[in-house]
mmCIF file of N, CA and C and ligand atoms in Angstrom:
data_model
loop_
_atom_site.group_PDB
_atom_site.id
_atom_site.type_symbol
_atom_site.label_atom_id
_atom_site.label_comp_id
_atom_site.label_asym_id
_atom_site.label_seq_id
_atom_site.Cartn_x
_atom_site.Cartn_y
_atom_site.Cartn_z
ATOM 1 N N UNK A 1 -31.284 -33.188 4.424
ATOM 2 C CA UNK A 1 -30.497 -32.279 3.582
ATOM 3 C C UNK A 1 -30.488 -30.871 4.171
ATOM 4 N N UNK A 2 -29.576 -30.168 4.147
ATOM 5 C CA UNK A 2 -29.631 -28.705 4.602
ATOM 6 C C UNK A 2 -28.644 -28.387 3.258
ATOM 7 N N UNK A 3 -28.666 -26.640 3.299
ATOM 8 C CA UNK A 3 -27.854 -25.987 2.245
ATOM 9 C C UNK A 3 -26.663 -25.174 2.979
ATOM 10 N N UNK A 4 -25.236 -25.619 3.476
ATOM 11 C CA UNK A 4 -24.336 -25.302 2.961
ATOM 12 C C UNK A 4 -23.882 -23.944 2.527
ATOM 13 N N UNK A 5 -23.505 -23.357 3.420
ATOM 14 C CA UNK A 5 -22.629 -22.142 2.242
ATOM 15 C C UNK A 5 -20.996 -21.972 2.795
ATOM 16 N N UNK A 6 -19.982 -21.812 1.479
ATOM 17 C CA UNK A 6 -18.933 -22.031 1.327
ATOM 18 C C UNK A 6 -18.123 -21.147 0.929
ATOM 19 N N UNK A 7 -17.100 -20.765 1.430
ATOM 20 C CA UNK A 7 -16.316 -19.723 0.786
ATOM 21 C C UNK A 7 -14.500 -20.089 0.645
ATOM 22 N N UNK A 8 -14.161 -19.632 -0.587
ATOM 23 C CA UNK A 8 -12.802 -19.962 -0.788
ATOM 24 C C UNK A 8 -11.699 -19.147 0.037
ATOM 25 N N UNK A 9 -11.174 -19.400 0.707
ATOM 26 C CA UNK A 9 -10.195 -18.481 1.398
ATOM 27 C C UNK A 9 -9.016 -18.178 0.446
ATOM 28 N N UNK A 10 -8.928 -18.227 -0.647
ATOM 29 C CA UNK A 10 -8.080 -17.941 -1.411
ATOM 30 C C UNK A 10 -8.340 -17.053 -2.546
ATOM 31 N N UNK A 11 -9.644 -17.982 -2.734
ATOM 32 C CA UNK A 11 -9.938 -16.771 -4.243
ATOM 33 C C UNK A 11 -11.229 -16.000 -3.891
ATOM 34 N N UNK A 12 -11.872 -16.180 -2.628
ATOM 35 C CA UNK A 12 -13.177 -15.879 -2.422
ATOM 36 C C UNK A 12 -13.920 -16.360 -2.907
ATOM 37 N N UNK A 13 -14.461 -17.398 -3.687
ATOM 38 C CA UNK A 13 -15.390 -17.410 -4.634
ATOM 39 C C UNK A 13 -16.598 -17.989 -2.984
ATOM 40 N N UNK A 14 -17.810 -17.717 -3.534
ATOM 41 C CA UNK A 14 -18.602 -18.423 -2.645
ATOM 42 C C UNK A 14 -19.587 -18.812 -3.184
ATOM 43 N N UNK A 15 -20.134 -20.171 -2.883
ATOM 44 C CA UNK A 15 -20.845 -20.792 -3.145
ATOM 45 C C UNK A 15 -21.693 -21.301 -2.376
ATOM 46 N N UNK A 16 -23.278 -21.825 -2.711
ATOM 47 C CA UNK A 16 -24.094 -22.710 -1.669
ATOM 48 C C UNK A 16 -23.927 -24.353 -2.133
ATOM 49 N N UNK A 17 -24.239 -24.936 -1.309
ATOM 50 C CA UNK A 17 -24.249 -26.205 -1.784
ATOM 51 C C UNK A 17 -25.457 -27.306 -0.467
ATOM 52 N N UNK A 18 -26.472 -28.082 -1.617
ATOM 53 C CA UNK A 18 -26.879 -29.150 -0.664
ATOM 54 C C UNK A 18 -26.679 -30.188 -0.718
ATOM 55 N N UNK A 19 -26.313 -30.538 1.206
ATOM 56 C CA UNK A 19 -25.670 -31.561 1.246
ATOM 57 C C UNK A 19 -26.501 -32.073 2.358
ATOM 58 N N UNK A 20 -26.323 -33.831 2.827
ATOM 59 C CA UNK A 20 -26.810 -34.628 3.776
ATOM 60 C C UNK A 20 -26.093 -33.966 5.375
ATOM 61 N N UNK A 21 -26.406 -33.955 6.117
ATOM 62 C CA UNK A 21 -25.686 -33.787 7.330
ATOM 63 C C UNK A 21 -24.409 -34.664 7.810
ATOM 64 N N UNK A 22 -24.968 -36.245 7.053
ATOM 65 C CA UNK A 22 -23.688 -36.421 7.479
ATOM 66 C C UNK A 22 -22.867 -36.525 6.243
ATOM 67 N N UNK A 23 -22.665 -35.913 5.273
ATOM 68 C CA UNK A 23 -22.023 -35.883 4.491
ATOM 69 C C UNK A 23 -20.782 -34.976 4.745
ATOM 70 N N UNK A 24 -19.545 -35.582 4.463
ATOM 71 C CA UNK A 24 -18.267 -34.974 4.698
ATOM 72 C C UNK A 24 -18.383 -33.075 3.767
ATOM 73 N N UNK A 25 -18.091 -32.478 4.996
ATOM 74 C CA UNK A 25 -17.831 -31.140 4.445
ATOM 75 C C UNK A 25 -16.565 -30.679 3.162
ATOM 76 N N UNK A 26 -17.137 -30.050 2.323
ATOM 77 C CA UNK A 26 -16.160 -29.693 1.491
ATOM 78 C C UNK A 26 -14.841 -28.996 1.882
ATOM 79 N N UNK A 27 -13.595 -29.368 1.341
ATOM 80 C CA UNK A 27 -12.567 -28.641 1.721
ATOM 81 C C UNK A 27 -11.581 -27.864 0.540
ATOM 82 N N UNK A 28 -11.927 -28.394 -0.856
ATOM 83 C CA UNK A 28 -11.082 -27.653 -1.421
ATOM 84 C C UNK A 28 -11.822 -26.709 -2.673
ATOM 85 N N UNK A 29 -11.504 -25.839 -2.880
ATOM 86 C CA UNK A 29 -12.221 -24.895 -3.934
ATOM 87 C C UNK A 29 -12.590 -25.455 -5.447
ATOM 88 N N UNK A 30 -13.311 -25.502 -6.111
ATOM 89 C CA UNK A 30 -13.139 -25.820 -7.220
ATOM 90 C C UNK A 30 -12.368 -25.110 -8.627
ATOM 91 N N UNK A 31 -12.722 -24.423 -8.219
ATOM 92 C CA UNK A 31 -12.043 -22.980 -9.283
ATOM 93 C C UNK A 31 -10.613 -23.257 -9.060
ATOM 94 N N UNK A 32 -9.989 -23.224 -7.568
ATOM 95 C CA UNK A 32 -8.448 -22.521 -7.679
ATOM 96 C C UNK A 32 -7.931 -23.842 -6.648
ATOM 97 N N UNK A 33 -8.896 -24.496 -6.165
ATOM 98 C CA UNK A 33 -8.133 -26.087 -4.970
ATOM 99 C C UNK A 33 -7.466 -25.179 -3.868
ATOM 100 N N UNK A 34 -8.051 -24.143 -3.713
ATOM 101 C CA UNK A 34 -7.844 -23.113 -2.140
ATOM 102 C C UNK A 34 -8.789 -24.114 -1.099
ATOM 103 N N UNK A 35 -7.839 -23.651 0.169
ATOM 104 C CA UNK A 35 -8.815 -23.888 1.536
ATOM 105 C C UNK A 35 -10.216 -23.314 1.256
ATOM 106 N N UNK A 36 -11.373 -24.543 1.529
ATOM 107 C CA UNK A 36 -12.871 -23.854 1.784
ATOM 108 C C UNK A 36 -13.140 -23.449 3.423
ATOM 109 N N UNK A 37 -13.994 -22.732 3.737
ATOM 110 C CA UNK A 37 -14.192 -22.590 5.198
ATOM 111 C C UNK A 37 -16.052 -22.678 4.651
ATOM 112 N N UNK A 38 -16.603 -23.674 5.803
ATOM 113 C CA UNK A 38 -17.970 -23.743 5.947
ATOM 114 C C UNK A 38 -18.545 -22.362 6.547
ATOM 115 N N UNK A 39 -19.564 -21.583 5.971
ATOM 116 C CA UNK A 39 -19.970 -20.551 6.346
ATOM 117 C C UNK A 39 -21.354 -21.210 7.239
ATOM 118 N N UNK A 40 -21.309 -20.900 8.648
ATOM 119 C CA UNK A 40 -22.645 -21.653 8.967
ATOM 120 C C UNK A 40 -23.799 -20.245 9.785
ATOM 121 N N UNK A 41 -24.466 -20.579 9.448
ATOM 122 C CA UNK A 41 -25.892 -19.444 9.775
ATOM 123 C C UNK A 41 -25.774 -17.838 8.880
ATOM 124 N N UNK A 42 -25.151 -17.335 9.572
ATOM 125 C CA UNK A 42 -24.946 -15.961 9.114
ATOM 126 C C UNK A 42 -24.372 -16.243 7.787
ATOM 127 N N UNK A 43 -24.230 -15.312 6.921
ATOM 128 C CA UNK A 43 -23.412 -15.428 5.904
ATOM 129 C C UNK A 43 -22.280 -14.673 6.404
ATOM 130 N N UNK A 44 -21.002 -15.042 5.804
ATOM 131 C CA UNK A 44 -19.883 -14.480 6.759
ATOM 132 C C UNK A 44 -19.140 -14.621 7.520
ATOM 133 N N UNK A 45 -20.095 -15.399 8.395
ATOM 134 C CA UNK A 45 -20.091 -15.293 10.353
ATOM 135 C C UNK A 45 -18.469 -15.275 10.269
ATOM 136 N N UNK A 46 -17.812 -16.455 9.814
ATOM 137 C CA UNK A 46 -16.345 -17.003 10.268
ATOM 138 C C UNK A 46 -15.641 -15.756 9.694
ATOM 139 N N UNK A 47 -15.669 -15.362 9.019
ATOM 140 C CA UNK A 47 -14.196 -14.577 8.310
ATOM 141 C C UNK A 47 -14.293 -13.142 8.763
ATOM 142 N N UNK A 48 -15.732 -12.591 8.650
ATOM 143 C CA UNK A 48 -16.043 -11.112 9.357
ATOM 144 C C UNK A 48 -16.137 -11.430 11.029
ATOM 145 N N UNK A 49 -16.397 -12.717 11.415
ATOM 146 C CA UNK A 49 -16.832 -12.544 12.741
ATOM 147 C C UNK A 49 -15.260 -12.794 14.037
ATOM 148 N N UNK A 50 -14.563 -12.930 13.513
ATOM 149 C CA UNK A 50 -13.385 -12.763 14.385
ATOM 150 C C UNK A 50 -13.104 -11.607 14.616
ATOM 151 N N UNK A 51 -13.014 -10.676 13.376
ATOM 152 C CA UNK A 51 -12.851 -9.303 13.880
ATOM 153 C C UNK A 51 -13.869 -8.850 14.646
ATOM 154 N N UNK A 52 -15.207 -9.110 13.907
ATOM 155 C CA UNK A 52 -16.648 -8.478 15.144
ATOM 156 C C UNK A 52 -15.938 -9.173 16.661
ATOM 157 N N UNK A 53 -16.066 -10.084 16.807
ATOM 158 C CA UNK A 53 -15.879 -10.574 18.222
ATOM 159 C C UNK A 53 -14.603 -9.834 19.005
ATOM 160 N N UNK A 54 -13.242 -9.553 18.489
ATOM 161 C CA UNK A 54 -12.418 -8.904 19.071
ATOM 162 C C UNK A 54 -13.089 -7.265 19.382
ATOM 163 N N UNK A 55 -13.876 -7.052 18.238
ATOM 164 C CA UNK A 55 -14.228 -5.224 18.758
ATOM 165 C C UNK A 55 -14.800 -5.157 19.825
ATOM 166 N N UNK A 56 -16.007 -6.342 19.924
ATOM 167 C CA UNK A 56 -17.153 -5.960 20.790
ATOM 168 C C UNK A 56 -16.619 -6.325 22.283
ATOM 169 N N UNK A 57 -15.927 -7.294 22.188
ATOM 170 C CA UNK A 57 -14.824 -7.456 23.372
ATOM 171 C C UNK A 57 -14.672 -6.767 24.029
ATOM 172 N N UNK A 58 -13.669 -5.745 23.030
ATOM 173 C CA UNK A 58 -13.135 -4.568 23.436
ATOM 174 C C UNK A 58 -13.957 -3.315 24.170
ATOM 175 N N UNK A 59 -14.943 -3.423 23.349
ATOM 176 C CA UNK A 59 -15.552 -1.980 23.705
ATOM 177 C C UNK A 59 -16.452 -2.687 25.015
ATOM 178 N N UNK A 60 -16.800 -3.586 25.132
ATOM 179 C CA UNK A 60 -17.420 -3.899 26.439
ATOM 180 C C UNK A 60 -16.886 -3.857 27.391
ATOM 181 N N UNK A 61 -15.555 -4.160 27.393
ATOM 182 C CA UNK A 61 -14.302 -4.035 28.762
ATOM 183 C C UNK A 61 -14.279 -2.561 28.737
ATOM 184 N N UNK A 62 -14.619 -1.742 27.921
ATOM 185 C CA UNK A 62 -13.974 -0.183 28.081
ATOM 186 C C UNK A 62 -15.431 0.094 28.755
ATOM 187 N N UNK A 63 -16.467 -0.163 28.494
ATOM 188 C CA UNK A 63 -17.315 0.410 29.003
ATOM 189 C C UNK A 63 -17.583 -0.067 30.288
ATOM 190 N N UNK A 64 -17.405 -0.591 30.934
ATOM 191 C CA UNK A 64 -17.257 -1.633 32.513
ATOM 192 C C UNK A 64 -16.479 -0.097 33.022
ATOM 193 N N UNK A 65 -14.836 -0.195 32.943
ATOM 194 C CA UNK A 65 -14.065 0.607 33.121
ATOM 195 C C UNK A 65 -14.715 2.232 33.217
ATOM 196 N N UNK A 66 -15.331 2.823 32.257
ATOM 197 C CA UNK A 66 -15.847 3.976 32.164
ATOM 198 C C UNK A 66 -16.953 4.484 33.120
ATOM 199 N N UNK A 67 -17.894 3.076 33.474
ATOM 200 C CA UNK A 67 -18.507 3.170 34.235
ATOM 201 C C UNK A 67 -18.423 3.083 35.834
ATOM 202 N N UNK A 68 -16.661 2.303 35.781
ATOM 203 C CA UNK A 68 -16.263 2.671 37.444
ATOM 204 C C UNK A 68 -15.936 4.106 37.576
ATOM 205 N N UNK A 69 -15.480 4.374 36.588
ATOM 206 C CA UNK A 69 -14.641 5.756 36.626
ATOM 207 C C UNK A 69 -15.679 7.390 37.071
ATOM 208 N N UNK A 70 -17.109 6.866 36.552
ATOM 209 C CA UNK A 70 -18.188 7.583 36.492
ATOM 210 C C UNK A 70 -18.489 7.400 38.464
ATOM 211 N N UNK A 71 -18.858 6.179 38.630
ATOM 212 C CA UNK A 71 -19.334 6.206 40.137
ATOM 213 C C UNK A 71 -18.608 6.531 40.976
ATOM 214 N N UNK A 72 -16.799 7.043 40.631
ATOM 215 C CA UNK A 72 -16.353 7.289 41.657
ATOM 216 C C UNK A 72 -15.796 8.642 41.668
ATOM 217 N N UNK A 73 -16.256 9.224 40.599
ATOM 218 C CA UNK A 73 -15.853 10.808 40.913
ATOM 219 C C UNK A 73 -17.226 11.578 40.780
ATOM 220 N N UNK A 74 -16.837 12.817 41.673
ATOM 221 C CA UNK A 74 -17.928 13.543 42.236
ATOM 222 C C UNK A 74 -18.057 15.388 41.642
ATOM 223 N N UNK A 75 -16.839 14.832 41.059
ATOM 224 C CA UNK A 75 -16.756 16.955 40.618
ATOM 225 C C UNK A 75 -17.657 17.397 39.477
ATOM 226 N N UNK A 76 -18.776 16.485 38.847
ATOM 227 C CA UNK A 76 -19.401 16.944 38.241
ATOM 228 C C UNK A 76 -20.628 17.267 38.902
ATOM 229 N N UNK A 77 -21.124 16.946 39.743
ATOM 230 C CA UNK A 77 -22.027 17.225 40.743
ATOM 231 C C UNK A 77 -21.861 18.336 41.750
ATOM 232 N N UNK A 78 -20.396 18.720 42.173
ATOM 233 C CA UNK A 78 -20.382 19.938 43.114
ATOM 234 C C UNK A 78 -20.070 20.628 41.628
ATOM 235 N N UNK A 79 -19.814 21.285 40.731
ATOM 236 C CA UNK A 79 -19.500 22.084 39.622
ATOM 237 C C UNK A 79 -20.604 23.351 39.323
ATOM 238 N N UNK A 80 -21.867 21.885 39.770
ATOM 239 C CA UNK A 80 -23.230 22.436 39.314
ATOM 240 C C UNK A 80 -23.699 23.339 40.063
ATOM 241 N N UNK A 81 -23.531 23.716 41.620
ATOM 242 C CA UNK A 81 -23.959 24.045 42.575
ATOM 243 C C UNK A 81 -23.357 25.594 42.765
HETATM 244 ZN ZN1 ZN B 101 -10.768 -20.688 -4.781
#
């Protein structure tokens, strides 16, 4: 048995639930019969974590970039002198 957590993509509602492993995952809401999405580890992970994953993306490619940009100019070093 493990516990399950579930969220309605329609109405939000969220819920835990325990279930067998191989027991078929839930798919429809009870409250409103909306799409469920299995929330697995994190709470969240799926619905907040697409956006996390596009930011951190992002800002990691910018910082690659920033850091060529750093090793190849020199005018902050003669400025000082
Ligand atoms: Zn619902």
């Amino acid at each position: 048995m493990a516990i399950y957590e579930y969220e309605c993509l329609n109405c939000r509602y969220r819920f835990e639930v325990w279930q067998k492993i191989t027991e078929e995952p839930l798919k429809f809401c009870d409250k409103c019969g909306g799409e469920l999405v299995r929330l697995i580890g994190n709470t969240g992970f799926i619905l907040k974590g697409s956006g996390w994953y596009v930011t951190d993306y992002a800002r990691k490619e910018k910082k690659e970039t920033s850091q060529k940009e750093e090793g190849s100019s020199t005018s902050e070093k003669s400025s000082q002198s």
